[in-house]
Coordinates of N, CA, C and O in Angstrom, one line a residue:
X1 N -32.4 22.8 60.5 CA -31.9 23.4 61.7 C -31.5 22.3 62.7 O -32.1 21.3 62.9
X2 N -30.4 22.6 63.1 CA -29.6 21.4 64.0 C -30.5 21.5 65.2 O -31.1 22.5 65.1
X3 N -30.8 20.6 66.6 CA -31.6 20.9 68.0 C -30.7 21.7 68.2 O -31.3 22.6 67.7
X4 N -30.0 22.0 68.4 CA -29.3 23.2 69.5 C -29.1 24.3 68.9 O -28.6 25.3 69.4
X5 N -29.5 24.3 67.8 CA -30.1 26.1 67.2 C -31.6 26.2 67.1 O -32.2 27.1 66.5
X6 N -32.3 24.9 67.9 CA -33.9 25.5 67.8 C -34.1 26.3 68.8 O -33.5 26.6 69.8
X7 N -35.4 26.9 68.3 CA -35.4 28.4 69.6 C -36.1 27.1 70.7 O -36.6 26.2 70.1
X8 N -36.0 27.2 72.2 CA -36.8 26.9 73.2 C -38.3 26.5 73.0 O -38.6 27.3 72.1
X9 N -39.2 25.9 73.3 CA -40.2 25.7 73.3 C -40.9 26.6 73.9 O -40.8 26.4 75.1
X10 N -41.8 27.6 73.6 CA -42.6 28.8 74.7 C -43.2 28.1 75.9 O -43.4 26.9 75.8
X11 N -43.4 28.7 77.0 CA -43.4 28.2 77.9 C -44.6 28.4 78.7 O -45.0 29.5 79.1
X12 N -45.1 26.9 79.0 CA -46.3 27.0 79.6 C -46.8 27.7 81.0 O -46.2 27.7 82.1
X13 N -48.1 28.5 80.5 CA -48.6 29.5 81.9 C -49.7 29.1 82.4 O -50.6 28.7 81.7
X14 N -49.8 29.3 83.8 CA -50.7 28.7 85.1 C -51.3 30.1 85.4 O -50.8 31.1 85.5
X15 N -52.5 29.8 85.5 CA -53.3 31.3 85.6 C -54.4 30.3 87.1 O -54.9 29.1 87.0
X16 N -54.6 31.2 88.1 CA -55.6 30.8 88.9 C -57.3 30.6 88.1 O -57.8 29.5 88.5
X17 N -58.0 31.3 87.4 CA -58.6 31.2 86.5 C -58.8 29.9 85.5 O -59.5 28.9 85.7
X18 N -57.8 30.3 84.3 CA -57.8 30.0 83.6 C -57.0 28.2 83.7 O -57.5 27.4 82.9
X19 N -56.0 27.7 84.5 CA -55.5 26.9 84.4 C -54.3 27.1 83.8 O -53.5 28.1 84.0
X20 N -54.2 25.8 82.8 CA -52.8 25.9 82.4 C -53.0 26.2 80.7 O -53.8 25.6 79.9
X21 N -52.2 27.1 80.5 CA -52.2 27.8 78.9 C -51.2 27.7 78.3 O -50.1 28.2 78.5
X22 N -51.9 26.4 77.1 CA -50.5 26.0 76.7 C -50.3 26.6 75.7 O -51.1 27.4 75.2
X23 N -48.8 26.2 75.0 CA -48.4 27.2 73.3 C -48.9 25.9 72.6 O -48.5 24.8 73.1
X24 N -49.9 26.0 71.4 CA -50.2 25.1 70.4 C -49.2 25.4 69.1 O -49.3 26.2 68.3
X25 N -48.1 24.5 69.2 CA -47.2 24.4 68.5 C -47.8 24.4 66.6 O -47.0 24.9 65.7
X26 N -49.0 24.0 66.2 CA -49.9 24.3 64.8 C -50.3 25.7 64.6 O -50.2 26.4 63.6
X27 N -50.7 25.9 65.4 CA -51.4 27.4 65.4 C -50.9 28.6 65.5 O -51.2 29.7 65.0
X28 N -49.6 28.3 66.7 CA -48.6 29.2 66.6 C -49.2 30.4 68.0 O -48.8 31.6 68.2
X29 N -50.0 29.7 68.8 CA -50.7 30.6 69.2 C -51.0 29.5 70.3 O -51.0 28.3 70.2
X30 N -51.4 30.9 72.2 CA -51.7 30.1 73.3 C -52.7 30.2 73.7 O -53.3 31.2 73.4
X31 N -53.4 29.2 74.3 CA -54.9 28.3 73.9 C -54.9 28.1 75.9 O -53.9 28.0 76.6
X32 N -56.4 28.1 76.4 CA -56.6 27.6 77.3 C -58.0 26.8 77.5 O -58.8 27.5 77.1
X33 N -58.3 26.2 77.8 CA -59.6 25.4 77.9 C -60.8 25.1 79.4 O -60.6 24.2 80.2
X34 N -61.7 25.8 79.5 CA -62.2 25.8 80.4 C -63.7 26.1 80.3 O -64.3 26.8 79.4
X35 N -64.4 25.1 81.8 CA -65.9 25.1 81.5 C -66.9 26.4 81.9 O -67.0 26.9 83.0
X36 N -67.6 26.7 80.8 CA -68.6 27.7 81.8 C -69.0 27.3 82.5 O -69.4 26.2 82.4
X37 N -69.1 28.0 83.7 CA -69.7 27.8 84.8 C -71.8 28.4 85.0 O -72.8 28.0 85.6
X38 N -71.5 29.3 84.3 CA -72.9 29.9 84.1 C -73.7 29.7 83.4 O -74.5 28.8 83.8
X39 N -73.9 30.2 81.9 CA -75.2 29.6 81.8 C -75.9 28.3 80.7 O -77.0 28.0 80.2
X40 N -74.0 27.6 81.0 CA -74.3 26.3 80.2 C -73.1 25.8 80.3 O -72.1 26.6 80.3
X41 N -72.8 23.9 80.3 CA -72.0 23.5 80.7 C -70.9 23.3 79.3 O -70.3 22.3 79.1
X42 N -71.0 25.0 78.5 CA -70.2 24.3 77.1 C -69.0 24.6 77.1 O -69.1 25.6 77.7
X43 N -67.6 24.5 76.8 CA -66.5 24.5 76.8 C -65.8 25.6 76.8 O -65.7 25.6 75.6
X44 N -65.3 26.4 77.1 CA -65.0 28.0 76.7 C -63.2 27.6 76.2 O -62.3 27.1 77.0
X45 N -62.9 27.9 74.7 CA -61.7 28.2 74.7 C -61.6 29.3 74.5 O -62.4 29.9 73.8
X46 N -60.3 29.9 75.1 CA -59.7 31.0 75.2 C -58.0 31.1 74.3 O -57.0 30.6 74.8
X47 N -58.1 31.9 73.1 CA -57.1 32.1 72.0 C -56.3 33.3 72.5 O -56.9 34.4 72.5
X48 N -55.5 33.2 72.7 CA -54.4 34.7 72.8 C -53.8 34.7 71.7 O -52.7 34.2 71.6
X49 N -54.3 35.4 70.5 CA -53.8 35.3 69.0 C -52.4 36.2 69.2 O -52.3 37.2 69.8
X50 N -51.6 35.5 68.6 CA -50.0 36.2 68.0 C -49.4 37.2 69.3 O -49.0 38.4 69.4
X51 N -49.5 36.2 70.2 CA -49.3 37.4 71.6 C -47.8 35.7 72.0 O -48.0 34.5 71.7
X52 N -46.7 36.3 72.7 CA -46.1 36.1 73.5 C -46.7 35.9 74.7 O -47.7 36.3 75.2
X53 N -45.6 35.0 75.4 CA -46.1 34.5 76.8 C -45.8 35.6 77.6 O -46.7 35.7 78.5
X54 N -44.8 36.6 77.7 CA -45.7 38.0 78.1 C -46.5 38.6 77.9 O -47.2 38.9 78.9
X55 N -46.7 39.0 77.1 CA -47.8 39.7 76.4 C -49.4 38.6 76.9 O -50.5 39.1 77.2
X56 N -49.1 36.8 76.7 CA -50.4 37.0 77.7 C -50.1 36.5 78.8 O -50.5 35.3 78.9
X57 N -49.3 37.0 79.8 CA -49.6 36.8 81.4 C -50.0 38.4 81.4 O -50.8 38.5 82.3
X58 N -49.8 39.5 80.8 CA -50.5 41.2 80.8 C -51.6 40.7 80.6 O -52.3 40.7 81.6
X59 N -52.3 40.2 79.5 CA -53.7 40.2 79.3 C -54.4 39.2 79.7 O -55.3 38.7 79.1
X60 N -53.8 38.7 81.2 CA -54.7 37.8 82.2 C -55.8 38.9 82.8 O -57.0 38.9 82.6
X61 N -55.2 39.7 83.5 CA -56.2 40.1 84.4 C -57.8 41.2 83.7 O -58.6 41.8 84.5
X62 N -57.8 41.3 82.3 CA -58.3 41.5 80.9 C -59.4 40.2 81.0 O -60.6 40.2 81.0
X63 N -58.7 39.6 80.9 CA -59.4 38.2 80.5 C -60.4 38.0 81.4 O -61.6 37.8 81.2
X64 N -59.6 38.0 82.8 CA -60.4 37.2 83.8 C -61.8 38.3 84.0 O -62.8 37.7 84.4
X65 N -61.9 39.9 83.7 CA -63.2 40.4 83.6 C -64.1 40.2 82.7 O -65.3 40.4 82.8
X66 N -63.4 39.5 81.2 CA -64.2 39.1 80.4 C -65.5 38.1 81.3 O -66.7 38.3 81.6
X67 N -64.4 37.0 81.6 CA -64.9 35.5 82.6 C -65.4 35.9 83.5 O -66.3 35.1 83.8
X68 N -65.4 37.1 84.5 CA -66.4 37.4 85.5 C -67.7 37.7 84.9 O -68.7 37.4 85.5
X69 N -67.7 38.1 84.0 CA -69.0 39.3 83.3 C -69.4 38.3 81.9 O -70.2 38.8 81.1
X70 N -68.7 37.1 81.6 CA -69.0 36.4 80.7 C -70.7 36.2 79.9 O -71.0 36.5 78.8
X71 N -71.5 35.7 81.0 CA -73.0 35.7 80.7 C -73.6 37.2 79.8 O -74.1 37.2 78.7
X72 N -73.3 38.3 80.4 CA -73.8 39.4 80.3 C -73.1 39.7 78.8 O -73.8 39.9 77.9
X73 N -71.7 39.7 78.6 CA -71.0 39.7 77.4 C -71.7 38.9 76.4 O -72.0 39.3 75.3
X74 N -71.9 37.9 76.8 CA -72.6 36.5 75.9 C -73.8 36.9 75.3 O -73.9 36.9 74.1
X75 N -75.1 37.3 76.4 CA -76.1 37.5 75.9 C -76.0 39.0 75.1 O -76.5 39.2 74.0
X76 N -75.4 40.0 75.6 CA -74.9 41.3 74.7 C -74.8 41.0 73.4 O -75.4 41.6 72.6
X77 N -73.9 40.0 73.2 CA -72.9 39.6 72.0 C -74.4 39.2 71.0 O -74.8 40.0 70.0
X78 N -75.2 38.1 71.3 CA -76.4 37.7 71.0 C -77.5 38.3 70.5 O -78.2 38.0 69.6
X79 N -77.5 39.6 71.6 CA -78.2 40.7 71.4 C -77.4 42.0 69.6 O -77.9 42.9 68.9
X80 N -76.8 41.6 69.8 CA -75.8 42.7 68.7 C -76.3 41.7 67.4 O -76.8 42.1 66.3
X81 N -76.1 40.9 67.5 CA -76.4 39.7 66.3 C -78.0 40.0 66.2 O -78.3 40.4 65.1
X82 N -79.0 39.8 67.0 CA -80.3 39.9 66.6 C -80.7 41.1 66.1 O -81.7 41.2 65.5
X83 N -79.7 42.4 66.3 CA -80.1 43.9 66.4 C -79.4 44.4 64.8 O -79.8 45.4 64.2
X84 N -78.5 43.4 64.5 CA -77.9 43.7 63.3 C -78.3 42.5 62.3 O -77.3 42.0 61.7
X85 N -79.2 42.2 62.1 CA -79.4 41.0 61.7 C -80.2 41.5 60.2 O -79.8 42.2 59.3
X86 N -81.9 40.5 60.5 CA -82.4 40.6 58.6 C -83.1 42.0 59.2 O -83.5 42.2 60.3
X87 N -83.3 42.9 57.9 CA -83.9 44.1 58.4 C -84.9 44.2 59.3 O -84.9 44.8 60.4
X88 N -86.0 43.4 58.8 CA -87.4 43.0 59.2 C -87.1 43.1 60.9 O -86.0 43.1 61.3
X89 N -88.4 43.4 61.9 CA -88.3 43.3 62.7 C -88.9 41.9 63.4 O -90.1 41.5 63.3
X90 N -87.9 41.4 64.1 CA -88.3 39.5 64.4 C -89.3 39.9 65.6 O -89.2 41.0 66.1
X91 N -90.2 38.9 65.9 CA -91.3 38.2 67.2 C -90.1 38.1 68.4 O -88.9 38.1 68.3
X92 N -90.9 38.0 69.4 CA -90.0 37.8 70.8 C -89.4 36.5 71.2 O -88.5 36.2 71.9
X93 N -90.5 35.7 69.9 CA -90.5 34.3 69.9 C -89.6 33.8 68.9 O -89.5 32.5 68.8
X94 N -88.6 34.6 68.0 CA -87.9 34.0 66.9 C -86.5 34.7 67.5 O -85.5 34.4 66.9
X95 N -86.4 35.5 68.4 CA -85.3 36.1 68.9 C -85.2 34.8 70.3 O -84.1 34.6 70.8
X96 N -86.0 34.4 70.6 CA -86.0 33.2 71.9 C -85.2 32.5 71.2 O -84.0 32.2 71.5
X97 N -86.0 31.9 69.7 CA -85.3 30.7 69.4 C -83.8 31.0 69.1 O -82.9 30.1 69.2
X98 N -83.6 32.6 68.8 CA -81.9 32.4 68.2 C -81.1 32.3 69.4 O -80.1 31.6 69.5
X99 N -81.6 33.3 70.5 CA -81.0 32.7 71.9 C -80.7 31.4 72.7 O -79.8 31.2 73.5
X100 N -81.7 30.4 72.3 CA -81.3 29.1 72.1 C -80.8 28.2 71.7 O -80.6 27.1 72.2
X101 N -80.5 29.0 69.9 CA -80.0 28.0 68.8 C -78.3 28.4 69.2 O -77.4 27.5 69.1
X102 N -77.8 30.0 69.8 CA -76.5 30.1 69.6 C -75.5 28.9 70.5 O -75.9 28.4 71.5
X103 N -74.2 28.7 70.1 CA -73.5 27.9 70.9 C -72.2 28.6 70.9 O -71.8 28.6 69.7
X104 N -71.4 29.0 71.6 CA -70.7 29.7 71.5 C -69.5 29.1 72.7 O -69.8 28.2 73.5
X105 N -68.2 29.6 72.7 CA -67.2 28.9 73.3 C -65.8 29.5 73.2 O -65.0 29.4 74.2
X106 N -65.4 30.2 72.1 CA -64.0 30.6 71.8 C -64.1 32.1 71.4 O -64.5 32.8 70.4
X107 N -63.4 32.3 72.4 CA -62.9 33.9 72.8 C -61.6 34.1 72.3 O -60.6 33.5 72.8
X108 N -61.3 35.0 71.2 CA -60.4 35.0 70.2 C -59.6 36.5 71.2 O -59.8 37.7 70.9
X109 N -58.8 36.4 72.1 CA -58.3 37.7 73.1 C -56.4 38.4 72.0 O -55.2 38.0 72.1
X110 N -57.0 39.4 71.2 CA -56.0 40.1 70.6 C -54.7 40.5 71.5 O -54.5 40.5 72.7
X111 N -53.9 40.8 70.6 CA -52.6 41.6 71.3 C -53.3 43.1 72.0 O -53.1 43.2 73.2
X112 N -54.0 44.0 71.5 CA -54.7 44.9 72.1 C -55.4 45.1 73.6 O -55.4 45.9 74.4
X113 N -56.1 43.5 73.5 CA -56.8 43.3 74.9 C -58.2 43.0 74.5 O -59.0 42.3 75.2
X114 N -58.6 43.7 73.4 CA -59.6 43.3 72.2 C -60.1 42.3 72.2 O -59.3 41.4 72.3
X115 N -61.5 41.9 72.1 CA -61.5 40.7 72.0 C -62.8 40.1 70.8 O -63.6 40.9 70.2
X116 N -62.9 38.5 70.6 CA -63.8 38.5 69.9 C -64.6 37.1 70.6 O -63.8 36.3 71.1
X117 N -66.0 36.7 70.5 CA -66.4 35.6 71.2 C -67.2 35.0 69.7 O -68.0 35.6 69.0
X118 N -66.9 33.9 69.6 CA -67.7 33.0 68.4 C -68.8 32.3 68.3 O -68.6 31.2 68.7
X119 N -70.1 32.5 67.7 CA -71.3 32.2 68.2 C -71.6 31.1 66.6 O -71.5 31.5 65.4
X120 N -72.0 29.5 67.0 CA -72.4 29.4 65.9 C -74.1 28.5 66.3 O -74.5 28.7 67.5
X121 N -74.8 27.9 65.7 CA -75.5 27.6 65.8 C -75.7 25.9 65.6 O -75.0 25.2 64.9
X122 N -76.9 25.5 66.8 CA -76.6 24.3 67.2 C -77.3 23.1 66.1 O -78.0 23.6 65.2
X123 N -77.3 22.3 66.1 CA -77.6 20.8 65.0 C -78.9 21.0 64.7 O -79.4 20.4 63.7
X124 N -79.9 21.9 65.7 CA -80.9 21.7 64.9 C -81.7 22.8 64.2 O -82.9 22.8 63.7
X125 N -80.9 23.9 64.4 CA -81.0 25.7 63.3 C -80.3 25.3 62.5 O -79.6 24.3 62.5
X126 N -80.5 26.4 61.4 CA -79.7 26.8 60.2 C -79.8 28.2 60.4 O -80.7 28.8 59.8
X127 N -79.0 29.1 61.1 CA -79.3 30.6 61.3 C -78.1 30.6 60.5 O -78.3 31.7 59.9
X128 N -76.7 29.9 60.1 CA -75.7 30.2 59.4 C -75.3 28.8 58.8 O -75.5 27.7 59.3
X129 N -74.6 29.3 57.3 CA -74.3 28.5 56.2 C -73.5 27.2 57.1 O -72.9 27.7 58.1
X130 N -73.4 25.8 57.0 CA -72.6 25.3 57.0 C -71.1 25.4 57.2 O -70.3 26.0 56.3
X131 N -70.6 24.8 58.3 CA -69.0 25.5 58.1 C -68.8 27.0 58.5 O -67.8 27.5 58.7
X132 N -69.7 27.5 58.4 CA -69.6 29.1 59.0 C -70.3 29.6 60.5 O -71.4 29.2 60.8
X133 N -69.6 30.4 61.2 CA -70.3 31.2 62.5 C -70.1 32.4 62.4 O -69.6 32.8 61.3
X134 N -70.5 33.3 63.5 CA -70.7 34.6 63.6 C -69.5 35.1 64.4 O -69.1 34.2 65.3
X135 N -68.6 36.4 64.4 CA -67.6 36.5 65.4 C -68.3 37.8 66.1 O -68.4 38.9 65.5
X136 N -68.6 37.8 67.0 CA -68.9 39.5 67.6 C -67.8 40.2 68.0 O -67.4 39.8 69.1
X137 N -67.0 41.4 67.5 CA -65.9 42.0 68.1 C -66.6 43.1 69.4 O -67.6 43.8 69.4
X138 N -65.7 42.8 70.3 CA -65.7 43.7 71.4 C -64.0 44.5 71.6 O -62.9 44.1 71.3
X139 N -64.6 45.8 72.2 CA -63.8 46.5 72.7 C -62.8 46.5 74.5 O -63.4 46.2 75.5
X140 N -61.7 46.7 74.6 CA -61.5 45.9 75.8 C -61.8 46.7 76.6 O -62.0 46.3 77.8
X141 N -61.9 48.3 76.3 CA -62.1 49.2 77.6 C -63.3 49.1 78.3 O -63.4 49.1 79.6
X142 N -64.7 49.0 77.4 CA -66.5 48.8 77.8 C -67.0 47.3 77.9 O -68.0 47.1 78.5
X143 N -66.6 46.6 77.5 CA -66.5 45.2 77.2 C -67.8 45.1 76.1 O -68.4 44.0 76.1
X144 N -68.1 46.1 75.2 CA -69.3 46.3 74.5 C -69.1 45.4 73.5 O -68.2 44.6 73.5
X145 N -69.9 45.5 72.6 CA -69.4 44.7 70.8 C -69.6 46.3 70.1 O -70.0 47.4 70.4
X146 N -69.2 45.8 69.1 CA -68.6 46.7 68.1 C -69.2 46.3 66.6 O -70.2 46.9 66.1
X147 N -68.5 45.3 65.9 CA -68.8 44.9 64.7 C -68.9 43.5 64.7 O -68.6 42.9 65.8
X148 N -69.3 42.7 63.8 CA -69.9 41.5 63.9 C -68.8 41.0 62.4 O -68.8 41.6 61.3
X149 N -68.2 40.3 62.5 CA -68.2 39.5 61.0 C -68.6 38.1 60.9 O -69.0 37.5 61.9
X150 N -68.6 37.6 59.8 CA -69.0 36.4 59.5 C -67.1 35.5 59.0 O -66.1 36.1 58.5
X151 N -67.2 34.3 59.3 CA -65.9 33.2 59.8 C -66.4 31.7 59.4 O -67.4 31.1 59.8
X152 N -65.5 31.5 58.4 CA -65.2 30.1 57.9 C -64.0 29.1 57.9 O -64.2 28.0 57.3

């Protein structure tokens, strides 16, 4: 393809929130990067999978309730994982530990509005295989979880 029949570069979006959300030219997909503020200083990326740069300046103001209500989403999400987990019923004290072991950061925000947050475990659990985390899907209308899969 000659440069003057390449399509444009998608074009980067400034969100008061979120900053600046760029198009990751590998992934094919727009990425923003930002710190929690609440209940730990770990990284939050935010994925707008297979969505256009309209499609996410619509699912800004989606997002940004996610990020108001983030903690409560978080420990929910945590909670869905301990509730769907090994049949057995765990100690108060082995559900502490998974609440401490999770580390979580990337919010996978669908064309729907849908979203998913990714929980994996930190250097010194083994709650999940190597190379693998947990995805909790949520719904965008309740901000509830839904189904859980497992991601490699």
């Amino acid at each position: 393809m000659y440069t003057r029949d390449a399509p444009l570069p998608p074009p980067t979006i400034h969100d008061e929130i979120l900053g600046v959300i760029e198009f990751n030219e590998s992934t094919h997909e727009y990425l923003a990067h930002i710190r929690d503020q609440g209940y730990s200083d770990d990284l939050i990326v935010v994925r707008f999978m297979d969505a256009p740069a309209e499609r996410v300046k619509a699912l800004l103001p989606g997002v940004h309730r996610i990020l108001a209500d983030y903690e409560r989403i978080r420990r929910e999400g945590i909670d869905y994982l301990w509730d769907h987990g090994p049949d057995d019923e765990g100690t108060n004290e082995e559900k502490a530990a998974l609440v401490e072991a999770m580390v979580g950061g990337i919010l996978n925000i669908y064309y729907s509005g849908d979203f998913t947050m990714g929980f994996g475990d930190n250097e010194d659990s083994s709650y999940f295989p190597d190379g693998y985390w947990m995805e909790v899907h949520f719904r965008r209308d309740n901000l509830l979880p839904v189904v859980i899969s497992m991601e490699g």
